PDB file of C-alpha atoms in Angstrom:
ATOM      1  CA  MET A   1       4.613 -39.300  15.318  1.00  0.00           C
ATOM      2  CA  SER A   2       3.570 -35.783  16.910  1.00  0.00           C
ATOM      3  CA  GLU A   3       4.119 -32.594  15.436  1.00  0.00           C
ATOM      4  CA  GLN A   4       4.832 -29.533  17.478  1.00  0.00           C
ATOM      5  CA  ASN A   5       3.968 -26.035  16.517  1.00  0.00           C
ATOM      6  CA  PRO A   6       7.156 -23.931  16.797  1.00  0.00           C
ATOM      7  CA  ALA A   7       4.926 -21.028  18.134  1.00  0.00           C
ATOM      8  CA  ASP A   8       4.046 -23.272  21.067  1.00  0.00           C
ATOM      9  CA  GLN A   9       7.801 -23.441  22.011  1.00  0.00           C
ATOM     10  CA  ARG A  10       8.395 -19.728  21.994  1.00  0.00           C
ATOM     11  CA  ASP A  11       6.803 -17.494  24.761  1.00  0.00           C
ATOM     12  CA  VAL A  12       5.148 -14.697  22.451  1.00  0.00           C
ATOM     13  CA  PRO A  13       3.295 -12.096  24.399  1.00  0.00           C
ATOM     14  CA  LYS A  14      -0.350 -12.306  23.817  1.00  0.00           C
ATOM     15  CA  GLU A  15      -0.692  -8.561  22.862  1.00  0.00           C
ATOM     16  CA  LEU A  16       1.953  -9.025  20.183  1.00  0.00           C
ATOM     17  CA  GLU A  17       0.420 -12.220  18.952  1.00  0.00           C
ATOM     18  CA  ARG A  18      -2.956 -10.433  18.474  1.00  0.00           C
ATOM     19  CA  VAL A  19      -1.446  -7.507  16.548  1.00  0.00           C
ATOM     20  CA  LEU A  20       0.593  -9.708  14.269  1.00  0.00           C
ATOM     21  CA  ALA A  21      -2.345 -11.837  13.505  1.00  0.00           C
ATOM     22  CA  ALA A  22      -4.177  -8.851  12.189  1.00  0.00           C
ATOM     23  CA  GLU A  23      -1.060  -7.837  10.046  1.00  0.00           C
ATOM     24  CA  VAL A  24      -0.999 -11.281   8.240  1.00  0.00           C
ATOM     25  CA  SER A  25      -4.561 -12.191   8.128  1.00  0.00           C
ATOM     26  CA  LEU A  26      -6.375 -13.835   5.272  1.00  0.00           C
ATOM     27  CA  GLY A  27      -8.429 -10.537   4.773  1.00  0.00           C
ATOM     28  CA  SER A  28      -5.415  -8.392   4.710  1.00  0.00           C
ATOM     29  CA  ARG A  29      -3.734 -10.662   2.076  1.00  0.00           C
ATOM     30  CA  MET A  30      -7.020 -10.935  -0.084  1.00  0.00           C
ATOM     31  CA  ARG A  31      -7.162  -7.033  -0.115  1.00  0.00           C
ATOM     32  CA  HIS A  32      -3.614  -6.937  -1.532  1.00  0.00           C
ATOM     33  CA  VAL A  33      -4.452  -9.721  -4.074  1.00  0.00           C
ATOM     34  CA  ALA A  34      -7.325  -7.290  -5.088  1.00  0.00           C
ATOM     35  CA  VAL A  35      -5.140  -4.247  -5.297  1.00  0.00           C
ATOM     36  CA  GLY A  36      -2.631  -6.228  -7.479  1.00  0.00           C
ATOM     37  CA  LEU A  37      -5.257  -7.553  -9.762  1.00  0.00           C
ATOM     38  CA  ALA A  38      -6.956  -4.164 -10.193  1.00  0.00           C
ATOM     39  CA  GLY A  39      -3.549  -2.585 -10.889  1.00  0.00           C
ATOM     40  CA  GLY A  40      -2.204  -5.171 -13.204  1.00  0.00           C
ATOM     41  CA  CYS A  41      -5.722  -5.653 -15.033  1.00  0.00           C
ATOM     42  CA  ALA A  42      -5.956  -1.784 -15.546  1.00  0.00           C
ATOM     43  CA  ALA A  43      -2.484  -1.415 -16.806  1.00  0.00           C
ATOM     44  CA  ALA A  44      -3.055  -4.504 -19.265  1.00  0.00           C
ATOM     45  CA  LEU A  45      -6.434  -3.066 -20.531  1.00  0.00           C
ATOM     46  CA  ILE A  46      -5.029   0.334 -21.219  1.00  0.00           C
ATOM     47  CA  ALA A  47      -1.884  -1.333 -23.041  1.00  0.00           C
ATOM     48  CA  VAL A  48      -4.154  -3.383 -25.227  1.00  0.00           C
ATOM     49  CA  LEU A  49      -6.365  -0.485 -25.888  1.00  0.00           C
ATOM     50  CA  TRP A  50      -3.253   1.587 -26.903  1.00  0.00           C
ATOM     51  CA  ALA A  51      -1.631  -1.243 -28.956  1.00  0.00           C
ATOM     52  CA  THR A  52      -5.021  -1.849 -30.890  1.00  0.00           C
ATOM     53  CA  GLU A  53      -5.558   1.744 -32.046  1.00  0.00           C
ATOM     54  CA  PRO A  54      -5.652   1.901 -35.912  1.00  0.00           C
ATOM     55  CA  HIS A  55      -4.086   5.258 -36.122  1.00  0.00           C
ATOM     56  CA  PRO A  56      -1.195   6.904 -34.073  1.00  0.00           C
ATOM     57  CA  LEU A  57      -2.591   8.585 -31.016  1.00  0.00           C
ATOM     58  CA  PRO A  58      -1.703  12.284 -30.127  1.00  0.00           C
ATOM     59  CA  ALA A  59       1.362  12.680 -28.017  1.00  0.00           C
ATOM     60  CA  ARG A  60      -0.775  13.904 -25.056  1.00  0.00           C
ATOM     61  CA  THR A  61      -2.958  10.804 -25.218  1.00  0.00           C
ATOM     62  CA  GLN A  62       0.316   8.536 -25.384  1.00  0.00           C
ATOM     63  CA  ALA A  63       1.468  10.313 -22.384  1.00  0.00           C
ATOM     64  CA  ALA A  64      -1.623   9.819 -20.484  1.00  0.00           C
ATOM     65  CA  PHE A  65      -1.888   6.196 -21.466  1.00  0.00           C
ATOM     66  CA  ALA A  66       1.895   5.746 -20.397  1.00  0.00           C
ATOM     67  CA  GLY A  67       1.201   7.345 -17.068  1.00  0.00           C
ATOM     68  CA  LEU A  68      -1.905   5.265 -16.398  1.00  0.00           C
ATOM     69  CA  ILE A  69      -0.045   2.074 -17.348  1.00  0.00           C
ATOM     70  CA  ALA A  70       2.826   3.014 -14.857  1.00  0.00           C
ATOM     71  CA  ILE A  71       0.289   3.796 -12.199  1.00  0.00           C
ATOM     72  CA  GLY A  72      -1.310   0.328 -12.606  1.00  0.00           C
ATOM     73  CA  LEU A  73       2.089  -1.392 -12.714  1.00  0.00           C
ATOM     74  CA  ALA A  74       3.168   0.404  -9.566  1.00  0.00           C
ATOM     75  CA  TRP A  75       0.088  -0.872  -7.747  1.00  0.00           C
ATOM     76  CA  ALA A  76       0.602  -4.337  -8.984  1.00  0.00           C
ATOM     77  CA  ALA A  77       4.257  -4.264  -7.872  1.00  0.00           C
ATOM     78  CA  PHE A  78       3.255  -2.943  -4.496  1.00  0.00           C
ATOM     79  CA  ALA A  79       0.959  -5.792  -3.939  1.00  0.00           C
ATOM     80  CA  GLY A  80       3.536  -8.384  -5.281  1.00  0.00           C
ATOM     81  CA  TRP A  81       5.947  -7.107  -2.757  1.00  0.00           C
ATOM     82  CA  VAL A  82       3.512  -7.262   0.129  1.00  0.00           C
ATOM     83  CA  LEU A  83       2.394 -10.720  -0.752  1.00  0.00           C
ATOM     84  CA  SER A  84       5.968 -11.993  -1.130  1.00  0.00           C
ATOM     85  CA  MET A  85       6.853 -10.952   2.416  1.00  0.00           C
ATOM     86  CA  ARG A  86       6.713 -13.788   4.810  1.00  0.00           C
ATOM     87  CA  ARG A  87       6.815 -11.810   7.918  1.00  0.00           C
ATOM     88  CA  PRO A  88       4.833  -9.269   9.585  1.00  0.00           C
ATOM     89  CA  LEU A  89       5.563  -5.731   8.172  1.00  0.00           C
ATOM     90  CA  PHE A  90       4.351  -3.721  11.141  1.00  0.00           C
ATOM     91  CA  ALA A  91       2.460  -1.516   8.902  1.00  0.00           C
ATOM     92  CA  ARG A  92       5.253  -0.692   6.474  1.00  0.00           C
ATOM     93  CA  ASP A  93       3.024  -1.801   3.659  1.00  0.00           C
ATOM     94  CA  ARG A  94       0.377   0.779   4.818  1.00  0.00           C
ATOM     95  CA  VAL A  95       3.000   3.532   4.798  1.00  0.00           C
ATOM     96  CA  LEU A  96       4.340   2.629   1.329  1.00  0.00           C
ATOM     97  CA  GLY A  97       0.784   2.176  -0.051  1.00  0.00           C
ATOM     98  CA  ALA A  98      -0.256   5.710   1.393  1.00  0.00           C
ATOM     99  CA  ARG A  99       2.852   7.299  -0.154  1.00  0.00           C
ATOM    100  CA  LEU A 100       2.202   5.728  -3.435  1.00  0.00           C
ATOM    101  CA  SER A 101      -1.611   6.951  -3.238  1.00  0.00           C
ATOM    102  CA  LEU A 102      -0.340  10.526  -2.370  1.00  0.00           C
ATOM    103  CA  VAL A 103       1.980  10.621  -5.230  1.00  0.00           C
ATOM    104  CA  VAL A 104      -0.590   9.281  -7.613  1.00  0.00           C
ATOM    105  CA  THR A 105      -3.179  11.731  -6.393  1.00  0.00           C
ATOM    106  CA  VAL A 106      -1.062  14.771  -6.665  1.00  0.00           C
ATOM    107  CA  VAL A 107      -0.003  13.832 -10.204  1.00  0.00           C
ATOM    108  CA  THR A 108      -3.626  13.110 -11.221  1.00  0.00           C
ATOM    109  CA  GLY A 109      -4.750  16.276  -9.610  1.00  0.00           C
ATOM    110  CA  VAL A 110      -2.241  18.424 -11.311  1.00  0.00           C
ATOM    111  CA  ALA A 111      -2.519  17.008 -14.572  1.00  0.00           C
ATOM    112  CA  GLY A 112      -6.511  17.357 -14.299  1.00  0.00           C
ATOM    113  CA  THR A 113      -6.187  20.771 -13.318  1.00  0.00           C
ATOM    114  CA  ALA A 114      -3.764  21.805 -16.079  1.00  0.00           C
ATOM    115  CA  LEU A 115      -6.057  20.194 -18.698  1.00  0.00           C
ATOM    116  CA  ALA A 116      -9.082  21.874 -17.050  1.00  0.00           C
ATOM    117  CA  ALA A 117      -7.244  25.240 -17.265  1.00  0.00           C
ATOM    118  CA  ALA A 118      -6.358  24.592 -20.885  1.00  0.00           C
ATOM    119  CA  ARG A 119      -9.731  23.503 -22.216  1.00  0.00           C
ATOM    120  CA  ALA A 120     -12.456  24.443 -19.841  1.00  0.00           C
ATOM    121  CA  THR A 121     -13.867  27.557 -18.332  1.00  0.00           C
ATOM    122  CA  ALA A 122     -12.399  29.165 -15.185  1.00  0.00           C
ATOM    123  CA  ALA A 123     -15.321  27.802 -13.000  1.00  0.00           C
ATOM    124  CA  GLU A 124     -14.649  24.234 -14.343  1.00  0.00           C
ATOM    125  CA  ALA A 125     -10.985  24.601 -13.796  1.00  0.00           C
ATOM    126  CA  LEU A 126     -11.527  25.821 -10.252  1.00  0.00           C
ATOM    127  CA  ALA A 127     -13.998  22.826  -9.514  1.00  0.00           C
ATOM    128  CA  THR A 128     -11.324  20.461 -10.937  1.00  0.00           C
ATOM    129  CA  ALA A 129      -8.572  22.035  -8.802  1.00  0.00           C
ATOM    130  CA  LEU A 130     -10.654  21.844  -5.671  1.00  0.00           C
ATOM    131  CA  ALA A 131     -11.655  18.207  -6.254  1.00  0.00           C
ATOM    132  CA  GLY A 132      -8.048  17.513  -6.750  1.00  0.00           C
ATOM    133  CA  ALA A 133      -7.057  19.239  -3.586  1.00  0.00           C
ATOM    134  CA  ALA A 134      -9.800  17.518  -1.566  1.00  0.00           C
ATOM    135  CA  LEU A 135      -8.313  14.024  -2.907  1.00  0.00           C
ATOM    136  CA  VAL A 136      -4.712  15.047  -2.015  1.00  0.00           C
ATOM    137  CA  ALA A 137      -5.893  16.100   1.418  1.00  0.00           C
ATOM    138  CA  ALA A 138      -7.541  12.740   1.951  1.00  0.00           C
ATOM    139  CA  ALA A 139      -4.396  10.977   0.695  1.00  0.00           C
ATOM    140  CA  GLY A 140      -2.266  13.038   3.008  1.00  0.00           C
ATOM    141  CA  LEU A 141      -4.400  12.057   5.867  1.00  0.00           C
ATOM    142  CA  VAL A 142      -4.183   8.445   5.068  1.00  0.00           C
ATOM    143  CA  LEU A 143      -0.389   8.830   4.804  1.00  0.00           C
ATOM    144  CA  VAL A 144      -0.285  10.470   8.435  1.00  0.00           C
ATOM    145  CA  ARG A 145      -2.577   7.762   9.814  1.00  0.00           C
ATOM    146  CA  ALA A 146      -0.441   5.066   8.417  1.00  0.00           C
ATOM    147  CA  GLN A 147       2.837   6.564   9.866  1.00  0.00           C
ATOM    148  CA  SER A 148       1.248   6.893  13.116  1.00  0.00           C
ATOM    149  CA  ARG A 149       0.040   3.186  13.177  1.00  0.00           C
ATOM    150  CA  ARG A 150       3.463   2.142  12.227  1.00  0.00           C
ATOM    151  CA  ARG A 151       5.043   4.063  14.932  1.00  0.00           C
ATOM    152  CA  GLU A 152       2.530   2.536  17.398  1.00  0.00           C
ATOM    153  CA  LEU A 153       3.191  -0.867  16.324  1.00  0.00           C
ATOM    154  CA  LEU A 154       7.055  -0.502  16.627  1.00  0.00           C
ATOM    155  CA  ARG A 155       6.749   0.956  19.931  1.00  0.00           C
ATOM    156  CA  LEU A 156       4.595  -1.950  21.072  1.00  0.00           C
ATOM    157  CA  ARG A 157       6.861  -4.405  19.600  1.00  0.00           C
ATOM    158  CA  ASP A 158       9.925  -2.806  21.298  1.00  0.00           C
ATOM    159  CA  ALA A 159       8.027  -2.544  24.683  1.00  0.00           C
ATOM    160  CA  LEU A 160       6.947  -6.206  24.504  1.00  0.00           C
ATOM    161  CA  ARG A 161      10.620  -7.257  23.530  1.00  0.00           C
ATOM    162  CA  GLN A 162      11.759  -5.631  26.652  1.00  0.00           C
ATOM    163  CA  GLU A 163       9.154  -7.172  29.030  1.00  0.00           C
ATOM    164  CA  ALA A 164       9.588 -10.725  27.490  1.00  0.00           C
ATOM    165  CA  PRO A 165      11.596 -12.979  29.774  1.00  0.00           C
ATOM    166  CA  ARG A 166      15.092 -13.872  28.471  1.00  0.00           C
ATOM    167  CA  PRO A 167      15.937 -17.429  27.759  1.00  0.00           C
ATOM    168  CA  PRO A 168      18.473 -18.872  30.144  1.00  0.00           C
ATOM    169  CA  LYS A 169      22.043 -19.256  28.511  1.00  0.00           C
TER     170      LYS A 169
END
C-alpha cells in the first residue's frame, strides 16, 4: 500500500511553498507556545497572589492586578488562537500581536506616567513618560512592520495564484 502526499498532487509554486513553510514552522509554533504559557502563568500567578492576600487590597492595587491579569489572559488567548489555526495566517498573527502589544504598551505607559506624576518628582515623572513614549514608539514600529509584511505576503500570494496554471476542466 503506498500513500501519496496530497501536496505532491498539487502544483504549488516554490516561492509560495517557501513562504508558507516559514509561517507554519515548528519554531514559529514554539514561540507562540512560549507566549501563551508566559501570559497564562503570569495571569495565574497574579490571581493567586491576589486571592491569598490576608487583608483586602486598596482599590488601586486591585485595579492594577485586574489589569495585569487581563493582559496575561489576552496574550494566552492570542497564542491559543494562533495555535488552533490549521492554515497559514499570512502574518495576520503578527499584526494582531503587534496591535495587542501597542495597546498594552500605551495603557502601561499612561498608567505608569500618571502614577509617577502623582507620587514622584517632576524629573522622575518625565523619565517615566519618556520611557513609556519610547516603548510606545517601538510597539508602533513593530505594528507598521507587521502590516507591511502582511501586505507583502498577500501580494505574493495573489501574484502566484495568477501565475499558477489552471487545471483543465
